[in-house]
PDB file of C-alpha atoms in Angstrom:
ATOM      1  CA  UNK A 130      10.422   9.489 -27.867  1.00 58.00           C
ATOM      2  CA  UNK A 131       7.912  11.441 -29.817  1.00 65.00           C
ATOM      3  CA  UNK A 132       4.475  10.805 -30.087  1.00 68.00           C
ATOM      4  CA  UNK A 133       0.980  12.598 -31.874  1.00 74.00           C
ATOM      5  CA  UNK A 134      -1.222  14.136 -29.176  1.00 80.00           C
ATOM      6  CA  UNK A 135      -4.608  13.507 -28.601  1.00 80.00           C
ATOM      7  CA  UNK A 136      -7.392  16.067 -30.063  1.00 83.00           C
ATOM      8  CA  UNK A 137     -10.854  16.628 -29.824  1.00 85.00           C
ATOM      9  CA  UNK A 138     -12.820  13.756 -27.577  1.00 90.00           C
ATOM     10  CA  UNK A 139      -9.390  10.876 -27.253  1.00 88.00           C
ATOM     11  CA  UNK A 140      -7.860  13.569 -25.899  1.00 89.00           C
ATOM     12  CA  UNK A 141     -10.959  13.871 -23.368  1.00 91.00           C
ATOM     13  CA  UNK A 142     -11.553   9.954 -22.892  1.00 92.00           C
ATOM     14  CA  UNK A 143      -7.829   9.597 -22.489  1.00 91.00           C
ATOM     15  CA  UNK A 144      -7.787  12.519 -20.079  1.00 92.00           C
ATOM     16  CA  UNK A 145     -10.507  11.138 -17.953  1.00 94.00           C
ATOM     17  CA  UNK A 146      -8.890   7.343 -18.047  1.00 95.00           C
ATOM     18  CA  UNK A 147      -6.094   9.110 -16.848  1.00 94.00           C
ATOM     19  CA  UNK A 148      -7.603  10.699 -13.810  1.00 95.00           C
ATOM     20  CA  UNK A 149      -9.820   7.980 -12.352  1.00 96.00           C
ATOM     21  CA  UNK A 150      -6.272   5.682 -12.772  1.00 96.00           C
ATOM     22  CA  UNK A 151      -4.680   8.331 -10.754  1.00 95.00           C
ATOM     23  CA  UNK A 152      -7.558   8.100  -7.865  1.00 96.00           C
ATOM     24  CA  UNK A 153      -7.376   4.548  -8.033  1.00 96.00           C
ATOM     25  CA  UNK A 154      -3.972   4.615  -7.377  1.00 96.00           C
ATOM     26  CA  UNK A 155      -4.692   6.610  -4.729  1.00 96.00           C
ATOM     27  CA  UNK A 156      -7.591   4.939  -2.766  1.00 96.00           C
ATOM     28  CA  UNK A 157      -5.474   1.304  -3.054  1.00 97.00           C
ATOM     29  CA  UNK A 158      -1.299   3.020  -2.173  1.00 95.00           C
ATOM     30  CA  UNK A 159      -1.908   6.093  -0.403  1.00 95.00           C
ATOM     31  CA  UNK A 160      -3.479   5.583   3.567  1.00 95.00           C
ATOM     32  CA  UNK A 161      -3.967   9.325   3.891  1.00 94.00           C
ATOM     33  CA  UNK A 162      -5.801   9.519   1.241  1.00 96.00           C
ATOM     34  CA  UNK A 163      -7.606   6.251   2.161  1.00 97.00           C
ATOM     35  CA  UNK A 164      -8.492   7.867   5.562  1.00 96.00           C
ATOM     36  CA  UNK A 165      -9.369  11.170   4.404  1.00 95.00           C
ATOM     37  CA  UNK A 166     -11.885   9.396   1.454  1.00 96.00           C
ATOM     38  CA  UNK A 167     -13.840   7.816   4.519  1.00 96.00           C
ATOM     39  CA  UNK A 168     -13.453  10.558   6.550  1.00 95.00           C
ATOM     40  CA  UNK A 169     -14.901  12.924   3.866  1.00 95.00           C
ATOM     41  CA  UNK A 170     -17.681  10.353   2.903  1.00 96.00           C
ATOM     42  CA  UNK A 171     -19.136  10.484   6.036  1.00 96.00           C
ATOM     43  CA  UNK A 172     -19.382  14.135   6.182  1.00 94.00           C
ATOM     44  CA  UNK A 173     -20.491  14.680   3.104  1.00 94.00           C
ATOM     45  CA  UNK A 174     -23.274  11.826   4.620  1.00 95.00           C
ATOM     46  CA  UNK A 175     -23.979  14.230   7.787  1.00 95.00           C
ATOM     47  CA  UNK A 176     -24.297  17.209   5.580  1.00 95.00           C
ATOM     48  CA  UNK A 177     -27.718  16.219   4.587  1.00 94.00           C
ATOM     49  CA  UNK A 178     -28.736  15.864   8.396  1.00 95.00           C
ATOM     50  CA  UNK A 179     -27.846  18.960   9.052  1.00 95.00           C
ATOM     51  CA  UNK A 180     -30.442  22.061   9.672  1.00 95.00           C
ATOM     52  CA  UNK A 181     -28.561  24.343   7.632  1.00 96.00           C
ATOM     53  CA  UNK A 182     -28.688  26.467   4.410  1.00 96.00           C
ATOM     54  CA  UNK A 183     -28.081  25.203   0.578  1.00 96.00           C
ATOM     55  CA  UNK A 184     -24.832  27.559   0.672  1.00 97.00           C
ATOM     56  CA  UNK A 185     -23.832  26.335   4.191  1.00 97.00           C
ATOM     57  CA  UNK A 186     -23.762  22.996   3.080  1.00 97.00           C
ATOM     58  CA  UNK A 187     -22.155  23.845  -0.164  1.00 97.00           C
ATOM     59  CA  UNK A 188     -19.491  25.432   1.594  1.00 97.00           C
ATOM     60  CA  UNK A 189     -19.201  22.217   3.671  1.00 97.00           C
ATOM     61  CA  UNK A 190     -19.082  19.914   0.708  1.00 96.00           C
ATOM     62  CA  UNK A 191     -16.650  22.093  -1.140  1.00 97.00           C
ATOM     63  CA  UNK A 192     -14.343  22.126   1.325  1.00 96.00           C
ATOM     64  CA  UNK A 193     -14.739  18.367   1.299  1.00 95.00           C
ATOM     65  CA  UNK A 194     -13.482  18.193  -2.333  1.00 96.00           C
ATOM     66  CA  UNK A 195     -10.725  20.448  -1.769  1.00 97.00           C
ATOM     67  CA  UNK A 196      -9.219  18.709   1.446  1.00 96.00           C
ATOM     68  CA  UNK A 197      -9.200  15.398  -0.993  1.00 97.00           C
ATOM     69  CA  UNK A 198      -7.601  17.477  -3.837  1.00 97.00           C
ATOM     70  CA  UNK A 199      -4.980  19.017  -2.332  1.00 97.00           C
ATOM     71  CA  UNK A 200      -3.995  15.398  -0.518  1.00 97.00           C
ATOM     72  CA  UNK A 201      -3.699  13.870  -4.080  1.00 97.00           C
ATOM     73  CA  UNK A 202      -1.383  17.102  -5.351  1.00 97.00           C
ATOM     74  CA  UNK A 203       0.386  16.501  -1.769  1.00 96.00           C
ATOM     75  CA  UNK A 204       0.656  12.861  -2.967  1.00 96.00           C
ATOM     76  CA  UNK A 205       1.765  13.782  -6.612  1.00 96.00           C
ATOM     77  CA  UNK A 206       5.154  16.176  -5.307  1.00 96.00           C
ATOM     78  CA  UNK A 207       6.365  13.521  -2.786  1.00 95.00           C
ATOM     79  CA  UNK A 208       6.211  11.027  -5.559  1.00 94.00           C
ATOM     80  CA  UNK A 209       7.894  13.494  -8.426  1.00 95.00           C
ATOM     81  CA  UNK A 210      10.186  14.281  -6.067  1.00 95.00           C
ATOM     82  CA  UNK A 211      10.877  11.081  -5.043  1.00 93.00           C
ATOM     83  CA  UNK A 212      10.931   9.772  -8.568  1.00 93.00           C
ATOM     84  CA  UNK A 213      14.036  12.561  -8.824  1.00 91.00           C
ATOM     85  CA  UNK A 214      15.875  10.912  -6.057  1.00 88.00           C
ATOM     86  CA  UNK A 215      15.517   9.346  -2.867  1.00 85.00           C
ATOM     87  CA  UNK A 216      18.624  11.044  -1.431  1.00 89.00           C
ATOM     88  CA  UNK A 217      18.219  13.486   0.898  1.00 91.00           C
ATOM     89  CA  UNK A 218      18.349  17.246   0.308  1.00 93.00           C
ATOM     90  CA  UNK A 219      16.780  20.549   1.287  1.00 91.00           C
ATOM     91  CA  UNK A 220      15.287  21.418  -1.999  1.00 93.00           C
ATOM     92  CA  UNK A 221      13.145  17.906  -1.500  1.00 93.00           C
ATOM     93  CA  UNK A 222      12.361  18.646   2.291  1.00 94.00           C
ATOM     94  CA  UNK A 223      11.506  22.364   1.677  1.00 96.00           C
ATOM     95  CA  UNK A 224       9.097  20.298  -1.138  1.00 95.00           C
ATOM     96  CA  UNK A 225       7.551  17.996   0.688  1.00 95.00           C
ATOM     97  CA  UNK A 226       6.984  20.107   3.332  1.00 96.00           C
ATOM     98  CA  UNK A 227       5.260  22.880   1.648  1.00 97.00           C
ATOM     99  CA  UNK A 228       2.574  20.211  -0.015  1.00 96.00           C
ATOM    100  CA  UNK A 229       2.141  19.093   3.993  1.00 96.00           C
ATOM    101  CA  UNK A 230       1.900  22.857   4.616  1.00 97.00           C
ATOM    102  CA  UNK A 231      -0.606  22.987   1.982  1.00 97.00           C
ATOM    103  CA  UNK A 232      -2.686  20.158   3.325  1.00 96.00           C
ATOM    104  CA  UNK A 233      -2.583  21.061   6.835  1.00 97.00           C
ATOM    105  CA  UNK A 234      -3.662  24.790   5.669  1.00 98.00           C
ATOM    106  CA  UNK A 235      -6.744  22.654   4.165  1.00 97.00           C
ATOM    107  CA  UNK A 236      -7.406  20.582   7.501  1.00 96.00           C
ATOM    108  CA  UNK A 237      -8.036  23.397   9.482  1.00 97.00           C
ATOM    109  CA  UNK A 238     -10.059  25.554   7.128  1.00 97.00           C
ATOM    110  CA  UNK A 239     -12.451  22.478   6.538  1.00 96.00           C
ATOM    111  CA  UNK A 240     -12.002  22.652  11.055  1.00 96.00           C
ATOM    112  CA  UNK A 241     -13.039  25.917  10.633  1.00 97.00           C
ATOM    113  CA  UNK A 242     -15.890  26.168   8.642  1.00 97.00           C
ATOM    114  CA  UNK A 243     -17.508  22.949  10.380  1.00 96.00           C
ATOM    115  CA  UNK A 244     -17.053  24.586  13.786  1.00 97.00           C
ATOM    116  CA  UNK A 245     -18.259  28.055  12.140  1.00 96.00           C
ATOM    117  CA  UNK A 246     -21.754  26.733  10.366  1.00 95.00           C
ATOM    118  CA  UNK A 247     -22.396  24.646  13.079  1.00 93.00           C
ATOM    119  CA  UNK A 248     -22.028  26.377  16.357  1.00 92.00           C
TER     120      UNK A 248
END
């Protein structure tokens, strides 16, 4: 199937469409991502509470973003490879595993810098 790509600003639009279809995929299939969204929100909330620097709570809110990012690529290989097959092999666990890897690698860096800037 062939088909003329998108320049210029369709290529943006459709880019963006894209994105916010992904994320509401996300926010109504995925309960991780669900949690972590809520999770996040009220944090990023607290952040302006807080008696701490601009770059503290950049830091803070950054790490925010990234902990939701890195669920949603998490999300993306457990559905390509899923999409491959359902059947099980080590090539999919070692997969899987390392986007868990990933996101756990994530959940205690954001641990860690909370704990740092505020204690």
């Amino acid at each position: 199937m062939s088909f003329e790509k998108k320049k210029g600003i369709k290529r943006l639009t459709s880019s963006i469409k894209n994105s916010l279809a992904g994320f509401v995929d996300a926010v109504l299939t995925e309960d991780a991502f669900r949690q972590l969204l809520i999770i996040n929100a009220i944090l990023l909330t607290v952040t302006f509470f807080l008696d701490i620097t601009k770059m503290e709570r950049v830091v803070l809110i950054a790490s925010s973003f990234l902990l939701l990012a890195v669920e949603l690529l998490n999300t993306a290989i457990e559905s390509v490879v899923d999409r491959i097959s359902l059947e099980r092999h080590p090539l999919s666990k070692r997969a899987k595993d390392m986007g868990g890897a990933a996101q756990l690698v994530t959940v205690v860096m954001t641990i860690t810098l909370w704990l740092v800037i505020l204690f």
